Amino acid sequence: GAGVSQSPRYKVAKRGQDVALRCDPISGHVSLFWYQQALGQGPEFLTYFQNEAQLDKSGLPSDRFFAERPEGSVSTLKIQRTQQEDSAVYLCASSLRVKSSYNEQFFGPGTRLTVL
Amino acid sequence: AQSVTQLGSHVSVSEGALVLLRCNYSSSVPPYLFWYVQYPNQGLQLLLKYTTGATLVKGINGFEAEFKKSETSFHLTKPSAHMSDAAEYFCAVWDTGNQFYFGTGTSLTVIP
């Protein structure tokens, strides 16, 4: 496709459930980023992949959060034992080159997660 | 770590009036600066960016922003607001740590 896509667009989970959020980056993009955007806040960095390697996961809020990109394209963000504070929009972004210097990130529409 | 401050979480302007959205950043070294727009249920779209060179940057949809090092500011302006400008606007900084830091956003309402 022409842009970054994410699925599902909306997810409602009961507290304690596991969820998996998918990101399809732009074809050929080396770098992939996940962000968490809480209500009324700006996006906050979660983790970064260069191809299949997860080079930075400093933003993951707890060990319940896990991300992977096994073949260097599609990525999945998994949240185990969801809590109400996990409710947010999860944004994925990709960029053409490695993160050694700025290059434009293209954002997907996000997945809105609501934990009841 | 960087911080980005957007003054005013909500701004309302009349159609045709000047749009001014404020952004200040904290950095001892001038970073790369950005404005993104987010329409409902859509991802972030880049409006404009400052990296080096001319401090007045023009972006899409008639927006522009001026980098003022002495004020550590990067305010976004548009001379005449359109109804279609109603959206959430985010200022962001890309620093030497190779990471984006976003402000908390400003919701722009355009009154007909």
PDB file of C-alpha atoms in Angstrom:
ATOM      1  CA  GLY A   1       0.000   0.000   0.000  1.00  0.00           C
ATOM      2  CA  ALA A   2       0.924   3.615  -0.244  1.00  0.00           C
ATOM      3  CA  GLY A   3       1.129   4.322   3.454  1.00  0.00           C
ATOM      4  CA  VAL A   4       1.542   2.794   6.877  1.00  0.00           C
ATOM      5  CA  SER A   5      -1.421   0.685   7.898  1.00  0.00           C
ATOM      6  CA  GLN A   6      -2.401  -0.561  11.326  1.00  0.00           C
ATOM      7  CA  SER A   7      -4.898  -3.120  12.489  1.00  0.00           C
ATOM      8  CA  PRO A   8      -7.215  -3.316  14.200  1.00  0.00           C
ATOM      9  CA  ARG A   9      -8.196   0.336  14.216  1.00  0.00           C
ATOM     10  CA  TYR A  10     -10.120  -0.128  17.442  1.00  0.00           C
ATOM     11  CA  LYS A  11      -9.695  -2.723  20.140  1.00  0.00           C
ATOM     12  CA  VAL A  12     -11.644  -3.164  23.337  1.00  0.00           C
ATOM     13  CA  ALA A  13     -10.153  -5.519  25.885  1.00  0.00           C
ATOM     14  CA  LYS A  14     -11.136  -6.601  29.336  1.00  0.00           C
ATOM     15  CA  ARG A  15      -8.572  -5.991  32.021  1.00  0.00           C
ATOM     16  CA  GLY A  16      -6.170  -8.902  32.123  1.00  0.00           C
ATOM     17  CA  GLN A  17      -6.548  -9.883  28.482  1.00  0.00           C
ATOM     18  CA  ASP A  18      -3.633 -10.020  26.068  1.00  0.00           C
ATOM     19  CA  VAL A  19      -3.783  -7.950  22.884  1.00  0.00           C
ATOM     20  CA  ALA A  20      -1.744  -7.823  19.687  1.00  0.00           C
ATOM     21  CA  LEU A  21      -1.541  -4.752  17.496  1.00  0.00           C
ATOM     22  CA  ARG A  22      -0.240  -4.964  13.960  1.00  0.00           C
ATOM     23  CA  CYS A  23       1.699  -2.470  11.864  1.00  0.00           C
ATOM     24  CA  ASP A  24       2.395  -2.739   8.136  1.00  0.00           C
ATOM     25  CA  PRO A  25       5.064  -0.179   7.271  1.00  0.00           C
ATOM     26  CA  ILE A  26       5.742   1.305   3.879  1.00  0.00           C
ATOM     27  CA  SER A  27       7.463  -1.302   1.734  1.00  0.00           C
ATOM     28  CA  GLY A  28      11.224  -0.991   1.852  1.00  0.00           C
ATOM     29  CA  HIS A  29      11.347   1.175   4.946  1.00  0.00           C
ATOM     30  CA  VAL A  30      14.188   0.146   7.210  1.00  0.00           C
ATOM     31  CA  SER A  31      13.141   1.876  10.411  1.00  0.00           C
ATOM     32  CA  LEU A  32       9.960   1.257  12.361  1.00  0.00           C
ATOM     33  CA  PHE A  33       8.781   3.047  15.477  1.00  0.00           C
ATOM     34  CA  TRP A  34       5.973   2.494  17.965  1.00  0.00           C
ATOM     35  CA  TYR A  35       4.459   5.343  19.975  1.00  0.00           C
ATOM     36  CA  GLN A  36       1.823   5.512  22.682  1.00  0.00           C
ATOM     37  CA  GLN A  37      -0.549   8.464  22.674  1.00  0.00           C
ATOM     38  CA  ALA A  38      -2.634   8.801  25.810  1.00  0.00           C
ATOM     39  CA  LEU A  39      -5.785  10.906  25.758  1.00  0.00           C
ATOM     40  CA  GLY A  40      -4.934  14.586  25.593  1.00  0.00           C
ATOM     41  CA  GLN A  41      -1.223  13.932  25.244  1.00  0.00           C
ATOM     42  CA  GLY A  42       1.321  13.858  22.484  1.00  0.00           C
ATOM     43  CA  PRO A  43       2.788  10.607  21.220  1.00  0.00           C
ATOM     44  CA  GLU A  44       5.509   9.081  23.383  1.00  0.00           C
ATOM     45  CA  PHE A  45       8.214   6.821  22.032  1.00  0.00           C
ATOM     46  CA  LEU A  46       7.980   3.138  22.894  1.00  0.00           C
ATOM     47  CA  THR A  47      10.423   1.207  20.757  1.00  0.00           C
ATOM     48  CA  TYR A  48      12.466   1.241  17.549  1.00  0.00           C
ATOM     49  CA  PHE A  49      13.388  -1.413  14.981  1.00  0.00           C
ATOM     50  CA  GLN A  50      16.053  -1.312  12.312  1.00  0.00           C
ATOM     51  CA  ASN A  51      14.969  -4.080   9.979  1.00  0.00           C
ATOM     52  CA  GLU A  52      14.320  -7.022  12.303  1.00  0.00           C
ATOM     53  CA  ALA A  53      16.566  -5.802  15.103  1.00  0.00           C
ATOM     54  CA  GLN A  54      14.979  -4.064  18.066  1.00  0.00           C
ATOM     55  CA  LEU A  55      17.627  -1.472  18.813  1.00  0.00           C
ATOM     56  CA  ASP A  56      15.806   0.630  21.370  1.00  0.00           C
ATOM     57  CA  LYS A  57      13.035  -0.408  23.722  1.00  0.00           C
ATOM     58  CA  SER A  58      13.679   2.206  26.355  1.00  0.00           C
ATOM     59  CA  GLY A  59      10.163   3.599  26.098  1.00  0.00           C
ATOM     60  CA  LEU A  60       8.274   0.389  26.834  1.00  0.00           C
ATOM     61  CA  PRO A  61       6.453   1.107  30.119  1.00  0.00           C
ATOM     62  CA  SER A  62       6.638  -2.377  31.577  1.00  0.00           C
ATOM     63  CA  ASP A  63       7.628  -5.936  30.838  1.00  0.00           C
ATOM     64  CA  ARG A  64       4.021  -6.555  29.828  1.00  0.00           C
ATOM     65  CA  PHE A  65       4.815  -4.783  26.566  1.00  0.00           C
ATOM     66  CA  PHE A  66       6.602  -6.715  23.871  1.00  0.00           C
ATOM     67  CA  ALA A  67       7.274  -5.868  20.232  1.00  0.00           C
ATOM     68  CA  GLU A  68       8.669  -7.852  17.345  1.00  0.00           C
ATOM     69  CA  ARG A  69       9.452  -7.488  13.668  1.00  0.00           C
ATOM     70  CA  PRO A  70      10.710 -10.946  12.748  1.00  0.00           C
ATOM     71  CA  GLU A  71      11.160 -10.488   9.001  1.00  0.00           C
ATOM     72  CA  GLY A  72      11.989  -6.818   8.989  1.00  0.00           C
ATOM     73  CA  SER A  73       8.650  -5.693   7.636  1.00  0.00           C
ATOM     74  CA  VAL A  74       5.405  -6.205   9.581  1.00  0.00           C
ATOM     75  CA  SER A  75       5.624  -5.500  13.290  1.00  0.00           C
ATOM     76  CA  THR A  76       3.435  -6.562  16.191  1.00  0.00           C
ATOM     77  CA  LEU A  77       3.107  -4.834  19.534  1.00  0.00           C
ATOM     78  CA  LYS A  78       1.817  -7.194  22.179  1.00  0.00           C
ATOM     79  CA  ILE A  79       0.492  -6.169  25.555  1.00  0.00           C
ATOM     80  CA  GLN A  80       0.013  -8.883  28.134  1.00  0.00           C
ATOM     81  CA  ARG A  81      -2.420  -8.721  31.026  1.00  0.00           C
ATOM     82  CA  THR A  82      -3.781  -5.362  29.936  1.00  0.00           C
ATOM     83  CA  GLN A  83      -4.483  -2.708  32.550  1.00  0.00           C
ATOM     84  CA  GLN A  84      -6.728   0.327  32.348  1.00  0.00           C
ATOM     85  CA  GLU A  85      -3.711   2.613  32.140  1.00  0.00           C
ATOM     86  CA  ASP A  86      -2.800   0.913  28.859  1.00  0.00           C
ATOM     87  CA  SER A  87      -5.788   2.593  27.204  1.00  0.00           C
ATOM     88  CA  ALA A  88      -4.343   4.831  24.505  1.00  0.00           C
ATOM     89  CA  VAL A  89      -3.821   5.177  20.792  1.00  0.00           C
ATOM     90  CA  TYR A  90      -0.832   3.192  19.604  1.00  0.00           C
ATOM     91  CA  LEU A  91       0.868   4.734  16.601  1.00  0.00           C
ATOM     92  CA  CYS A  92       3.296   3.081  14.259  1.00  0.00           C
ATOM     93  CA  ALA A  93       5.670   5.005  12.007  1.00  0.00           C
ATOM     94  CA  SER A  94       8.231   3.973   9.435  1.00  0.00           C
ATOM     95  CA  SER A  95      11.086   5.726   7.727  1.00  0.00           C
ATOM     96  CA  LEU A  96      13.247   4.872   4.778  1.00  0.00           C
ATOM     97  CA  ARG A  97      16.679   4.820   6.355  1.00  0.00           C
ATOM     98  CA  VAL A  98      18.341   4.020   9.620  1.00  0.00           C
ATOM     99  CA  LYS A  99      17.913   6.301  12.602  1.00  0.00           C
ATOM    100  CA  SER A 100      21.451   7.666  12.597  1.00  0.00           C
ATOM    101  CA  SER A 101      20.131  10.979  11.416  1.00  0.00           C
ATOM    102  CA  TYR A 102      16.714  12.383  10.902  1.00  0.00           C
ATOM    103  CA  ASN A 103      14.675  11.147   8.016  1.00  0.00           C
ATOM    104  CA  GLU A 104      10.952  11.661   7.731  1.00  0.00           C
ATOM    105  CA  GLN A 105       8.710   9.304   9.631  1.00  0.00           C
ATOM    106  CA  PHE A 106       5.392   8.350   8.078  1.00  0.00           C
ATOM    107  CA  PHE A 107       2.685   7.592  10.590  1.00  0.00           C
ATOM    108  CA  GLY A 108      -0.128   5.095  10.464  1.00  0.00           C
ATOM    109  CA  PRO A 109      -3.686   5.931  11.617  1.00  0.00           C
ATOM    110  CA  GLY A 110      -3.168   4.228  14.954  1.00  0.00           C
ATOM    111  CA  THR A 111      -4.977   1.587  16.977  1.00  0.00           C
ATOM    112  CA  ARG A 112      -7.226   2.901  19.719  1.00  0.00           C
ATOM    113  CA  LEU A 113      -7.068   0.479  22.645  1.00  0.00           C
ATOM    114  CA  THR A 114      -9.664   0.692  25.372  1.00  0.00           C
ATOM    115  CA  VAL A 115      -9.217  -1.501  28.424  1.00  0.00           C
ATOM    116  CA  LEU A 116     -12.350  -1.943  30.513  1.00  0.00           C
TER     117      LEU A 116
ATOM    118  CA  ALA B   1      15.890  14.788  27.615  1.00  0.00           C
ATOM    119  CA  GLN B   2      14.122  17.318  25.517  1.00  0.00           C
ATOM    120  CA  SER B   3      10.866  18.953  26.467  1.00  0.00           C
ATOM    121  CA  VAL B   4       8.374  20.626  24.202  1.00  0.00           C
ATOM    122  CA  THR B   5       5.783  23.067  25.506  1.00  0.00           C
ATOM    123  CA  GLN B   6       2.718  24.036  23.545  1.00  0.00           C
ATOM    124  CA  LEU B   7       0.920  26.967  25.119  1.00  0.00           C
ATOM    125  CA  GLY B   8      -2.819  26.584  24.892  1.00  0.00           C
ATOM    126  CA  SER B   9      -4.360  23.169  24.579  1.00  0.00           C
ATOM    127  CA  HIS B  10      -7.320  24.699  22.740  1.00  0.00           C
ATOM    128  CA  VAL B  11      -7.294  27.600  20.311  1.00  0.00           C
ATOM    129  CA  SER B  12     -10.337  29.014  18.540  1.00  0.00           C
ATOM    130  CA  VAL B  13     -10.169  31.407  15.615  1.00  0.00           C
ATOM    131  CA  SER B  14     -12.711  32.786  13.195  1.00  0.00           C
ATOM    132  CA  GLU B  15     -12.574  31.699   9.591  1.00  0.00           C
ATOM    133  CA  GLY B  16     -10.236  34.072   7.773  1.00  0.00           C
ATOM    134  CA  ALA B  17      -8.401  35.129  10.921  1.00  0.00           C
ATOM    135  CA  LEU B  18      -4.751  34.634  11.754  1.00  0.00           C
ATOM    136  CA  VAL B  19      -3.768  31.283  13.241  1.00  0.00           C
ATOM    137  CA  LEU B  20      -0.960  31.326  15.812  1.00  0.00           C
ATOM    138  CA  LEU B  21       0.007  28.145  17.647  1.00  0.00           C
ATOM    139  CA  ARG B  22       2.861  28.448  20.103  1.00  0.00           C
ATOM    140  CA  CYS B  23       5.716  26.035  20.694  1.00  0.00           C
ATOM    141  CA  ASN B  24       8.769  26.339  22.900  1.00  0.00           C
ATOM    142  CA  TYR B  25      11.459  23.723  23.339  1.00  0.00           C
ATOM    143  CA  SER B  26      14.269  23.134  25.757  1.00  0.00           C
ATOM    144  CA  SER B  27      17.641  22.373  24.272  1.00  0.00           C
ATOM    145  CA  SER B  28      21.173  23.613  24.618  1.00  0.00           C
ATOM    146  CA  VAL B  29      21.791  22.670  21.018  1.00  0.00           C
ATOM    147  CA  PRO B  30      19.332  23.679  18.298  1.00  0.00           C
ATOM    148  CA  PRO B  31      17.446  20.521  17.427  1.00  0.00           C
ATOM    149  CA  TYR B  32      15.404  19.660  14.391  1.00  0.00           C
ATOM    150  CA  LEU B  33      11.893  21.070  14.838  1.00  0.00           C
ATOM    151  CA  PHE B  34       8.602  19.916  13.380  1.00  0.00           C
ATOM    152  CA  TRP B  35       4.914  20.595  13.263  1.00  0.00           C
ATOM    153  CA  TYR B  36       2.509  17.737  12.650  1.00  0.00           C
ATOM    154  CA  VAL B  37      -1.247  17.848  12.113  1.00  0.00           C
ATOM    155  CA  GLN B  38      -3.633  15.093  13.165  1.00  0.00           C
ATOM    156  CA  TYR B  39      -7.145  14.940  11.791  1.00  0.00           C
ATOM    157  CA  PRO B  40      -9.729  12.822  13.618  1.00  0.00           C
ATOM    158  CA  ASN B  41      -9.047   9.116  13.321  1.00  0.00           C
ATOM    159  CA  GLN B  42      -5.980   9.691  11.184  1.00  0.00           C
ATOM    160  CA  GLY B  43      -2.270   9.471  11.724  1.00  0.00           C
ATOM    161  CA  LEU B  44       0.126  12.353  12.072  1.00  0.00           C
ATOM    162  CA  GLN B  45       0.904  14.291   8.908  1.00  0.00           C
ATOM    163  CA  LEU B  46       4.015  16.423   8.589  1.00  0.00           C
ATOM    164  CA  LEU B  47       3.207  20.100   8.090  1.00  0.00           C
ATOM    165  CA  LEU B  48       6.719  21.491   8.038  1.00  0.00           C
ATOM    166  CA  LYS B  49      10.159  21.056   9.500  1.00  0.00           C
ATOM    167  CA  TYR B  50      13.251  23.051  10.361  1.00  0.00           C
ATOM    168  CA  THR B  51      16.631  21.373  10.157  1.00  0.00           C
ATOM    169  CA  THR B  52      19.192  23.940   9.074  1.00  0.00           C
ATOM    170  CA  GLY B  53      19.334  27.081   6.961  1.00  0.00           C
ATOM    171  CA  ALA B  54      16.524  29.588   6.637  1.00  0.00           C
ATOM    172  CA  THR B  55      14.737  30.102   9.910  1.00  0.00           C
ATOM    173  CA  LEU B  56      11.375  30.820   8.290  1.00  0.00           C
ATOM    174  CA  VAL B  57       9.982  27.558   7.051  1.00  0.00           C
ATOM    175  CA  LYS B  58       6.995  27.178   4.762  1.00  0.00           C
ATOM    176  CA  GLY B  59       4.868  24.067   4.852  1.00  0.00           C
ATOM    177  CA  ILE B  60       1.767  22.615   3.345  1.00  0.00           C
ATOM    178  CA  ASN B  61      -1.689  24.178   3.398  1.00  0.00           C
ATOM    179  CA  GLY B  62      -0.324  27.708   3.767  1.00  0.00           C
ATOM    180  CA  PHE B  63       1.300  27.177   7.173  1.00  0.00           C
ATOM    181  CA  GLU B  64       4.683  28.513   8.120  1.00  0.00           C
ATOM    182  CA  ALA B  65       6.853  28.595  11.227  1.00  0.00           C
ATOM    183  CA  GLU B  66       9.851  30.600  12.341  1.00  0.00           C
ATOM    184  CA  PHE B  67      12.717  29.182  14.353  1.00  0.00           C
ATOM    185  CA  LYS B  68      13.909  31.742  16.913  1.00  0.00           C
ATOM    186  CA  LYS B  69      16.965  30.471  18.708  1.00  0.00           C
ATOM    187  CA  SER B  70      17.065  33.317  21.223  1.00  0.00           C
ATOM    188  CA  GLU B  71      13.510  32.549  22.289  1.00  0.00           C
ATOM    189  CA  THR B  72      13.773  28.753  21.857  1.00  0.00           C
ATOM    190  CA  SER B  73      10.525  28.987  19.953  1.00  0.00           C
ATOM    191  CA  PHE B  74       9.019  27.556  16.798  1.00  0.00           C
ATOM    192  CA  HIS B  75       5.541  29.066  16.546  1.00  0.00           C
ATOM    193  CA  LEU B  76       3.200  27.994  13.742  1.00  0.00           C
ATOM    194  CA  THR B  77       1.210  30.576  11.811  1.00  0.00           C
ATOM    195  CA  LYS B  78      -1.238  30.837   8.954  1.00  0.00           C
ATOM    196  CA  PRO B  79      -2.529  34.203   7.735  1.00  0.00           C
ATOM    197  CA  SER B  80      -6.098  33.118   7.100  1.00  0.00           C
ATOM    198  CA  ALA B  81      -7.811  30.154   8.734  1.00  0.00           C
ATOM    199  CA  HIS B  82      -9.983  27.776   6.746  1.00  0.00           C
ATOM    200  CA  MET B  83     -12.608  25.454   8.141  1.00  0.00           C
ATOM    201  CA  SER B  84     -10.503  22.543   6.947  1.00  0.00           C
ATOM    202  CA  ASP B  85      -7.687  23.599   9.307  1.00  0.00           C
ATOM    203  CA  ALA B  86      -9.628  22.349  12.317  1.00  0.00           C
ATOM    204  CA  ALA B  87      -7.474  19.573  13.757  1.00  0.00           C
ATOM    205  CA  GLU B  88      -4.938  18.731  16.462  1.00  0.00           C
ATOM    206  CA  TYR B  89      -1.478  20.187  15.981  1.00  0.00           C
ATOM    207  CA  PHE B  90       1.681  18.810  17.532  1.00  0.00           C
ATOM    208  CA  CYS B  91       5.068  20.425  17.808  1.00  0.00           C
ATOM    209  CA  ALA B  92       7.976  17.999  17.971  1.00  0.00           C
ATOM    210  CA  VAL B  93      11.706  17.994  18.456  1.00  0.00           C
ATOM    211  CA  TRP B  94      14.186  15.487  17.044  1.00  0.00           C
ATOM    212  CA  ASP B  95      17.361  15.624  19.071  1.00  0.00           C
ATOM    213  CA  THR B  96      20.836  14.230  18.826  1.00  0.00           C
ATOM    214  CA  GLY B  97      19.646  11.153  20.698  1.00  0.00           C
ATOM    215  CA  ASN B  98      17.714  10.265  17.567  1.00  0.00           C
ATOM    216  CA  GLN B  99      14.301  10.361  19.116  1.00  0.00           C
ATOM    217  CA  PHE B 100      11.143  12.426  18.693  1.00  0.00           C
ATOM    218  CA  TYR B 101       9.727  14.377  21.610  1.00  0.00           C
ATOM    219  CA  PHE B 102       6.205  15.681  21.069  1.00  0.00           C
ATOM    220  CA  GLY B 103       4.301  18.434  22.772  1.00  0.00           C
ATOM    221  CA  THR B 104       0.904  17.754  24.272  1.00  0.00           C
ATOM    222  CA  GLY B 105      -0.886  19.192  21.275  1.00  0.00           C
ATOM    223  CA  THR B 106      -3.143  22.133  20.498  1.00  0.00           C
ATOM    224  CA  SER B 107      -6.660  21.581  19.276  1.00  0.00           C
ATOM    225  CA  LEU B 108      -7.607  24.212  16.694  1.00  0.00           C
ATOM    226  CA  THR B 109     -11.255  25.121  16.223  1.00  0.00           C
ATOM    227  CA  VAL B 110     -12.260  27.329  13.302  1.00  0.00           C
ATOM    228  CA  ILE B 111     -15.478  29.252  13.796  1.00  0.00           C
ATOM    229  CA  PRO B 112     -17.504  30.029  10.672  1.00  0.00           C
TER     230      PRO B 112
END
